[in-house]
PDB file of C-alpha atoms in Angstrom:
ATOM      1  CA  MET A   1     107.687 -59.519 -45.260  1.00  0.00           C
ATOM      2  CA  GLY A   2     110.951 -59.801 -44.836  1.00  0.00           C
ATOM      3  CA  GLU A   3     112.654 -63.025 -45.493  1.00  0.00           C
ATOM      4  CA  ILE A   4     116.029 -64.016 -44.984  1.00  0.00           C
ATOM      5  CA  ILE A   5     117.655 -66.440 -47.207  1.00  0.00           C
ATOM      6  CA  GLN A   6     120.725 -68.600 -46.548  1.00  0.00           C
ATOM      7  CA  GLU A   7     123.081 -69.798 -49.139  1.00  0.00           C
ATOM      8  CA  GLU A   8     124.527 -73.395 -49.228  1.00  0.00           C
ATOM      9  CA  SER A   9     127.687 -73.698 -48.387  1.00  0.00           C
ATOM     10  CA  SER A  10     129.516 -75.183 -50.797  1.00  0.00           C
ATOM     11  CA  GLN A  11     132.660 -75.430 -48.260  1.00  0.00           C
ATOM     12  CA  LYS A  12     133.539 -79.760 -47.738  1.00  0.00           C
ATOM     13  CA  LYS A  13     133.830 -81.585 -45.201  1.00  0.00           C
ATOM     14  CA  GLY A  14     137.369 -80.993 -42.353  1.00  0.00           C
ATOM     15  CA  GLY A  15     138.185 -77.496 -45.070  1.00  0.00           C
ATOM     16  CA  LYS A  16     137.972 -74.132 -43.597  1.00  0.00           C
ATOM     17  CA  ARG A  17     135.195 -73.104 -42.442  1.00  0.00           C
ATOM     18  CA  ARG A  18     134.048 -69.435 -43.733  1.00  0.00           C
ATOM     19  CA  PRO A  19     131.154 -67.361 -42.580  1.00  0.00           C
ATOM     20  CA  LYS A  20     128.071 -67.811 -43.882  1.00  0.00           C
ATOM     21  CA  LYS A  21     126.527 -64.991 -46.127  1.00  0.00           C
ATOM     22  CA  HIS A  22     123.042 -63.611 -45.787  1.00  0.00           C
ATOM     23  CA  SER A  23     120.814 -61.650 -48.451  1.00  0.00           C
ATOM     24  CA  THR A  24     117.733 -60.052 -47.304  1.00  0.00           C
ATOM     25  CA  HIS A  25     114.367 -60.047 -49.721  1.00  0.00           C
ATOM     26  CA  ILE A  26     111.165 -58.022 -49.059  1.00  0.00           C
ATOM     27  CA  ASP A  27     108.322 -60.275 -50.283  1.00  0.00           C
ATOM     28  CA  MET A  28     105.356 -57.226 -51.452  1.00  0.00           C
ATOM     29  CA  THR A  29     102.835 -59.877 -51.719  1.00  0.00           C
ATOM     30  CA  PRO A  30     101.106 -59.323 -48.262  1.00  0.00           C
ATOM     31  CA  MET A  31     100.859 -55.661 -48.839  1.00  0.00           C
ATOM     32  CA  VAL A  32      99.523 -55.542 -52.022  1.00  0.00           C
ATOM     33  CA  ASP A  33      97.075 -58.448 -51.186  1.00  0.00           C
ATOM     34  CA  LEU A  34      96.037 -56.184 -48.494  1.00  0.00           C
ATOM     35  CA  MET A  35      95.633 -52.819 -50.979  1.00  0.00           C
ATOM     36  CA  CYS A  36      93.216 -54.701 -53.382  1.00  0.00           C
ATOM     37  CA  LEU A  37      91.039 -55.639 -50.519  1.00  0.00           C
ATOM     38  CA  LEU A  38      91.208 -51.941 -49.474  1.00  0.00           C
ATOM     39  CA  ILE A  39      90.459 -50.734 -52.942  1.00  0.00           C
ATOM     40  CA  THR A  40      87.389 -53.190 -52.893  1.00  0.00           C
ATOM     41  CA  PHE A  41      86.262 -52.607 -49.974  1.00  0.00           C
ATOM     42  CA  PHE A  42      86.273 -48.337 -50.863  1.00  0.00           C
ATOM     43  CA  MET A  43      84.583 -49.248 -54.303  1.00  0.00           C
ATOM     44  CA  LEU A  44      81.453 -51.442 -52.800  1.00  0.00           C
ATOM     45  CA  THR A  45      81.295 -49.036 -49.786  1.00  0.00           C
ATOM     46  CA  THR A  46      81.282 -46.007 -52.077  1.00  0.00           C
ATOM     47  CA  ALA A  47      77.854 -47.440 -53.979  1.00  0.00           C
ATOM     48  CA  PHE A  48      75.931 -48.178 -50.380  1.00  0.00           C
ATOM     49  CA  SER A  49      76.546 -44.728 -49.077  1.00  0.00           C
ATOM     50  CA  LYS A  50      74.566 -42.608 -51.480  1.00  0.00           C
ATOM     51  CA  PRO A  51      73.776 -39.463 -49.649  1.00  0.00           C
ATOM     52  CA  LYS A  52      69.619 -39.126 -48.985  1.00  0.00           C
ATOM     53  CA  VAL A  53      68.495 -35.831 -49.981  1.00  0.00           C
ATOM     54  CA  MET A  54      64.815 -34.590 -49.681  1.00  0.00           C
ATOM     55  CA  GLU A  55      63.854 -32.997 -52.960  1.00  0.00           C
ATOM     56  CA  ILE A  56      61.623 -29.611 -52.184  1.00  0.00           C
ATOM     57  CA  THR A  57      60.941 -26.742 -54.478  1.00  0.00           C
ATOM     58  CA  MET A  58      60.623 -23.308 -53.135  1.00  0.00           C
ATOM     59  CA  PRO A  59      58.959 -20.945 -54.782  1.00  0.00           C
ATOM     60  CA  ASP A  60      60.739 -17.658 -56.462  1.00  0.00           C
ATOM     61  CA  ASN A  61      60.580 -14.499 -54.309  1.00  0.00           C
ATOM     62  CA  THR A  62      60.556 -12.360 -57.538  1.00  0.00           C
ATOM     63  CA  ASP A  63      57.060 -12.138 -58.157  1.00  0.00           C
ATOM     64  CA  THR A  64      56.853 -11.631 -62.213  1.00  0.00           C
ATOM     65  CA  THR A  65      53.504 -13.230 -63.070  1.00  0.00           C
ATOM     66  CA  THR A  66      50.809 -11.397 -64.572  1.00  0.00           C
ATOM     67  CA  THR A  67      47.363 -11.722 -63.643  1.00  0.00           C
ATOM     68  CA  LYS A  68      46.776 -13.599 -67.095  1.00  0.00           C
ATOM     69  CA  ASN A  69      49.540 -16.169 -66.622  1.00  0.00           C
ATOM     70  CA  LYS A  70      48.356 -16.748 -62.624  1.00  0.00           C
ATOM     71  CA  THR A  71      47.259 -20.761 -62.345  1.00  0.00           C
ATOM     72  CA  THR A  72      43.541 -20.456 -60.014  1.00  0.00           C
ATOM     73  CA  VAL A  73      43.580 -23.586 -57.907  1.00  0.00           C
ATOM     74  CA  ARG A  74      40.057 -25.099 -57.075  1.00  0.00           C
ATOM     75  CA  LYS A  75      39.326 -24.226 -53.459  1.00  0.00           C
ATOM     76  CA  ASP A  76      37.704 -27.854 -53.179  1.00  0.00           C
ATOM     77  CA  LEU A  77      41.134 -29.442 -54.352  1.00  0.00           C
ATOM     78  CA  THR A  78      42.937 -27.136 -51.664  1.00  0.00           C
ATOM     79  CA  TYR A  79      43.782 -28.845 -48.338  1.00  0.00           C
ATOM     80  CA  HIS A  80      45.665 -26.830 -45.336  1.00  0.00           C
ATOM     81  CA  ILE A  81      47.649 -28.723 -43.027  1.00  0.00           C
ATOM     82  CA  ILE A  82      48.289 -26.762 -40.150  1.00  0.00           C
ATOM     83  CA  LEU A  83      51.129 -27.633 -37.173  1.00  0.00           C
ATOM     84  CA  ALA A  84      50.434 -26.797 -33.695  1.00  0.00           C
ATOM     85  CA  GLY A  85      52.634 -26.831 -30.809  1.00  0.00           C
ATOM     86  CA  GLY A  86      52.586 -30.354 -28.586  1.00  0.00           C
ATOM     87  CA  ASP A  87      52.730 -32.293 -32.164  1.00  0.00           C
ATOM     88  CA  LYS A  88      49.284 -31.554 -33.324  1.00  0.00           C
ATOM     89  CA  VAL A  89      48.042 -31.509 -36.842  1.00  0.00           C
ATOM     90  CA  TYR A  90      44.660 -30.157 -38.014  1.00  0.00           C
ATOM     91  CA  TRP A  91      43.399 -30.042 -41.700  1.00  0.00           C
ATOM     92  CA  TYR A  92      40.558 -27.537 -43.307  1.00  0.00           C
ATOM     93  CA  GLN A  93      39.834 -27.770 -46.880  1.00  0.00           C
ATOM     94  CA  GLY A  94      38.884 -24.739 -49.072  1.00  0.00           C
ATOM     95  CA  ALA A  95      39.657 -21.214 -48.314  1.00  0.00           C
ATOM     96  CA  ILE A  96      38.169 -18.592 -45.709  1.00  0.00           C
ATOM     97  CA  ASP A  97      36.883 -15.639 -46.992  1.00  0.00           C
ATOM     98  CA  LYS A  98      33.860 -13.064 -46.238  1.00  0.00           C
ATOM     99  CA  GLU A  99      31.793 -14.859 -48.590  1.00  0.00           C
ATOM    100  CA  THR A 100      31.659 -18.514 -47.382  1.00  0.00           C
ATOM    101  CA  PRO A 101      31.038 -19.593 -43.534  1.00  0.00           C
ATOM    102  CA  ASN A 102      34.576 -20.864 -42.142  1.00  0.00           C
ATOM    103  CA  PRO A 103      35.409 -24.046 -43.124  1.00  0.00           C
ATOM    104  CA  SER A 104      35.312 -27.064 -40.570  1.00  0.00           C
ATOM    105  CA  LEU A 105      38.845 -28.171 -38.867  1.00  0.00           C
ATOM    106  CA  HIS A 106      39.625 -31.527 -38.590  1.00  0.00           C
ATOM    107  CA  GLN A 107      42.561 -32.307 -35.820  1.00  0.00           C
ATOM    108  CA  THR A 108      44.681 -35.816 -37.282  1.00  0.00           C
ATOM    109  CA  ASN A 109      47.714 -37.150 -36.096  1.00  0.00           C
ATOM    110  CA  PHE A 110      51.292 -37.809 -37.612  1.00  0.00           C
ATOM    111  CA  SER A 111      50.493 -41.966 -37.448  1.00  0.00           C
ATOM    112  CA  LYS A 112      49.481 -44.295 -40.672  1.00  0.00           C
ATOM    113  CA  ASP A 113      46.008 -43.932 -39.579  1.00  0.00           C
ATOM    114  CA  GLY A 114      45.853 -40.105 -39.505  1.00  0.00           C
ATOM    115  CA  LEU A 115      47.399 -37.578 -41.538  1.00  0.00           C
ATOM    116  CA  ARG A 116      48.884 -40.531 -43.846  1.00  0.00           C
ATOM    117  CA  LYS A 117      45.300 -42.182 -44.435  1.00  0.00           C
ATOM    118  CA  PHE A 118      43.769 -38.576 -45.070  1.00  0.00           C
ATOM    119  CA  LEU A 119      46.459 -37.894 -48.133  1.00  0.00           C
ATOM    120  CA  LEU A 120      46.187 -41.131 -49.354  1.00  0.00           C
ATOM    121  CA  GLU A 121      42.350 -41.031 -49.941  1.00  0.00           C
ATOM    122  CA  LYS A 122      42.876 -37.492 -51.834  1.00  0.00           C
ATOM    123  CA  ASN A 123      45.791 -38.389 -53.899  1.00  0.00           C
ATOM    124  CA  LYS A 124      44.485 -42.107 -54.385  1.00  0.00           C
ATOM    125  CA  LYS A 125      44.071 -41.914 -58.185  1.00  0.00           C
ATOM    126  CA  THR A 126      47.897 -40.328 -58.338  1.00  0.00           C
ATOM    127  CA  PHE A 127      49.088 -42.619 -55.900  1.00  0.00           C
ATOM    128  CA  GLU A 128      48.036 -45.958 -57.380  1.00  0.00           C
ATOM    129  CA  GLU A 129      49.071 -45.230 -60.704  1.00  0.00           C
ATOM    130  CA  ILE A 130      52.207 -44.927 -59.483  1.00  0.00           C
ATOM    131  CA  VAL A 131      52.398 -48.136 -57.822  1.00  0.00           C
ATOM    132  CA  LYS A 132      51.063 -49.970 -61.045  1.00  0.00           C
ATOM    133  CA  TYR A 133      53.666 -48.298 -62.896  1.00  0.00           C
ATOM    134  CA  LYS A 134      56.371 -49.746 -60.561  1.00  0.00           C
ATOM    135  CA  GLU A 135      54.690 -52.959 -60.353  1.00  0.00           C
ATOM    136  CA  LYS A 136      54.557 -53.163 -64.151  1.00  0.00           C
ATOM    137  CA  LEU A 137      58.810 -52.884 -64.411  1.00  0.00           C
ATOM    138  CA  ILE A 138      59.222 -55.446 -61.647  1.00  0.00           C
ATOM    139  CA  LYS A 139      57.253 -57.661 -63.421  1.00  0.00           C
ATOM    140  CA  ASP A 140      58.605 -56.783 -66.801  1.00  0.00           C
ATOM    141  CA  LYS A 141      61.659 -56.950 -65.496  1.00  0.00           C
ATOM    142  CA  LEU A 142      62.326 -53.584 -66.785  1.00  0.00           C
ATOM    143  CA  ILE A 143      65.522 -51.871 -65.952  1.00  0.00           C
ATOM    144  CA  VAL A 144      65.849 -48.218 -66.332  1.00  0.00           C
ATOM    145  CA  ALA A 145      67.238 -45.411 -65.292  1.00  0.00           C
ATOM    146  CA  ASP A 146      66.545 -43.206 -62.355  1.00  0.00           C
ATOM    147  CA  SER A 147      65.720 -39.928 -64.573  1.00  0.00           C
ATOM    148  CA  THR A 148      63.588 -42.343 -66.822  1.00  0.00           C
ATOM    149  CA  MET A 149      61.462 -42.996 -63.259  1.00  0.00           C
ATOM    150  CA  THR A 150      61.371 -39.951 -61.837  1.00  0.00           C
ATOM    151  CA  LYS A 151      60.160 -38.320 -65.185  1.00  0.00           C
ATOM    152  CA  ARG A 152      57.042 -40.479 -65.651  1.00  0.00           C
ATOM    153  CA  ILE A 153      55.924 -40.448 -61.916  1.00  0.00           C
ATOM    154  CA  LYS A 154      55.936 -36.260 -62.636  1.00  0.00           C
ATOM    155  CA  GLU A 155      54.299 -37.027 -65.633  1.00  0.00           C
ATOM    156  CA  ILE A 156      51.329 -39.157 -63.952  1.00  0.00           C
ATOM    157  CA  LYS A 157      51.126 -36.348 -61.511  1.00  0.00           C
ATOM    158  CA  LYS A 158      50.687 -34.329 -64.205  1.00  0.00           C
ATOM    159  CA  GLU A 159      47.981 -36.342 -65.589  1.00  0.00           C
ATOM    160  CA  ASP A 160      45.916 -36.074 -62.601  1.00  0.00           C
ATOM    161  CA  LYS A 161      43.759 -32.951 -63.145  1.00  0.00           C
ATOM    162  CA  LYS A 162      42.161 -33.592 -59.309  1.00  0.00           C
ATOM    163  CA  ALA A 163      44.985 -34.024 -57.338  1.00  0.00           C
ATOM    164  CA  PRO A 164      45.140 -32.342 -54.470  1.00  0.00           C
ATOM    165  CA  VAL A 165      46.939 -28.888 -53.520  1.00  0.00           C
ATOM    166  CA  ILE A 166      48.328 -29.275 -50.136  1.00  0.00           C
ATOM    167  CA  LEU A 167      49.594 -26.300 -48.467  1.00  0.00           C
ATOM    168  CA  ILE A 168      51.900 -26.461 -45.510  1.00  0.00           C
ATOM    169  CA  LYS A 169      51.433 -24.307 -42.361  1.00  0.00           C
ATOM    170  CA  ALA A 170      53.005 -23.963 -38.643  1.00  0.00           C
ATOM    171  CA  ALA A 171      50.786 -22.128 -36.135  1.00  0.00           C
ATOM    172  CA  ASP A 172      53.805 -20.639 -33.990  1.00  0.00           C
ATOM    173  CA  ASP A 173      57.252 -21.114 -32.961  1.00  0.00           C
ATOM    174  CA  LYS A 174      56.231 -24.015 -30.708  1.00  0.00           C
ATOM    175  CA  VAL A 175      56.124 -26.214 -33.616  1.00  0.00           C
ATOM    176  CA  LYS A 176      58.959 -28.792 -34.223  1.00  0.00           C
ATOM    177  CA  TYR A 177      60.928 -28.703 -36.766  1.00  0.00           C
ATOM    178  CA  LYS A 178      60.549 -32.616 -36.897  1.00  0.00           C
ATOM    179  CA  ASN A 179      57.086 -31.925 -37.750  1.00  0.00           C
ATOM    180  CA  ILE A 180      57.967 -29.992 -40.779  1.00  0.00           C
ATOM    181  CA  ILE A 181      59.950 -33.149 -41.767  1.00  0.00           C
ATOM    182  CA  ASP A 182      57.184 -35.831 -41.124  1.00  0.00           C
ATOM    183  CA  VAL A 183      55.014 -33.835 -43.112  1.00  0.00           C
ATOM    184  CA  ILE A 184      56.960 -33.730 -46.250  1.00  0.00           C
ATOM    185  CA  ASP A 185      57.997 -37.407 -45.776  1.00  0.00           C
ATOM    186  CA  GLU A 186      54.360 -38.145 -45.823  1.00  0.00           C
ATOM    187  CA  MET A 187      53.997 -36.257 -49.008  1.00  0.00           C
ATOM    188  CA  ALA A 188      56.691 -38.184 -50.566  1.00  0.00           C
ATOM    189  CA  ILE A 189      55.190 -41.398 -49.588  1.00  0.00           C
ATOM    190  CA  CYS A 190      51.571 -40.709 -50.483  1.00  0.00           C
ATOM    191  CA  ASN A 191      53.075 -39.318 -54.073  1.00  0.00           C
ATOM    192  CA  ILE A 192      51.685 -35.803 -53.704  1.00  0.00           C
ATOM    193  CA  GLY A 193      52.327 -33.844 -56.857  1.00  0.00           C
ATOM    194  CA  SER A 194      51.820 -30.032 -55.656  1.00  0.00           C
ATOM    195  CA  TYR A 195      52.982 -28.718 -52.309  1.00  0.00           C
ATOM    196  CA  ALA A 196      54.085 -26.118 -50.497  1.00  0.00           C
ATOM    197  CA  ILE A 197      55.213 -24.463 -47.166  1.00  0.00           C
ATOM    198  CA  VAL A 198      54.030 -21.333 -46.486  1.00  0.00           C
ATOM    199  CA  ASP A 199      52.906 -18.765 -43.667  1.00  0.00           C
ATOM    200  CA  ILE A 200      49.786 -19.083 -42.066  1.00  0.00           C
ATOM    201  CA  THR A 201      47.307 -16.097 -42.156  1.00  0.00           C
ATOM    202  CA  PRO A 202      45.373 -14.441 -38.972  1.00  0.00           C
ATOM    203  CA  GLN A 203      42.382 -15.720 -40.201  1.00  0.00           C
ATOM    204  CA  GLU A 204      43.519 -19.504 -39.681  1.00  0.00           C
ATOM    205  CA  LYS A 205      45.151 -18.592 -36.460  1.00  0.00           C
ATOM    206  CA  LYS A 206      41.743 -17.340 -35.072  1.00  0.00           C
ATOM    207  CA  LEU A 207      39.955 -20.297 -36.729  1.00  0.00           C
ATOM    208  CA  LEU A 208      42.717 -22.473 -35.158  1.00  0.00           C
ATOM    209  CA  GLU A 209      42.226 -20.330 -31.545  1.00  0.00           C
ATOM    210  CA  THR A 210      38.395 -21.398 -31.806  1.00  0.00           C
ATOM    211  CA  ALA A 211      38.965 -24.866 -32.890  1.00  0.00           C
ATOM    212  CA  VAL A 212      41.592 -25.348 -29.899  1.00  0.00           C
ATOM    213  CA  LYS A 213      39.131 -23.849 -27.049  1.00  0.00           C
TER     214      LYS A 213
END
């Protein structure tokens, strides 16, 4: 902001009138205030705009595992979630093999009383342990780093030896990308420790066709 300062005339009354001299002065105070406000604004909004990312662990393409170090997953703890066109979702437990009859295919939906309720029932112990851990932090007013909390939650998931293993499969190209994201969101909400996105098998396609008919 420019400011004009007028010098007082020292001439006496009745004397010769001289032209007034003016000097200019730029007041930088408003601009400095504005800069401080902008810096404060950007400092605060930066913390609010943290990117939200979804953590997905994909399997390694290089198969270096041997028969000895391969982990065998119990069939009764394995659940297959099959996504189909029209926002339809099915699930079955176990595996399809020649030695046993085909498992029953159940249909559910993406509501809280559908897929989420099913996952929470199967992962009840781990889910409740994690909720207790978070409630204890709040009750005792404990402040821990995000990395510490994440590490402890992973430990809780590993401690449950009867936690379900979820395999997510798309039936065909008609499955919406949104449905895949919704299922992964449910995995995070229900604190599922082990899940993977895999290809559907020909046997599962036949099982799905039979169930739809």
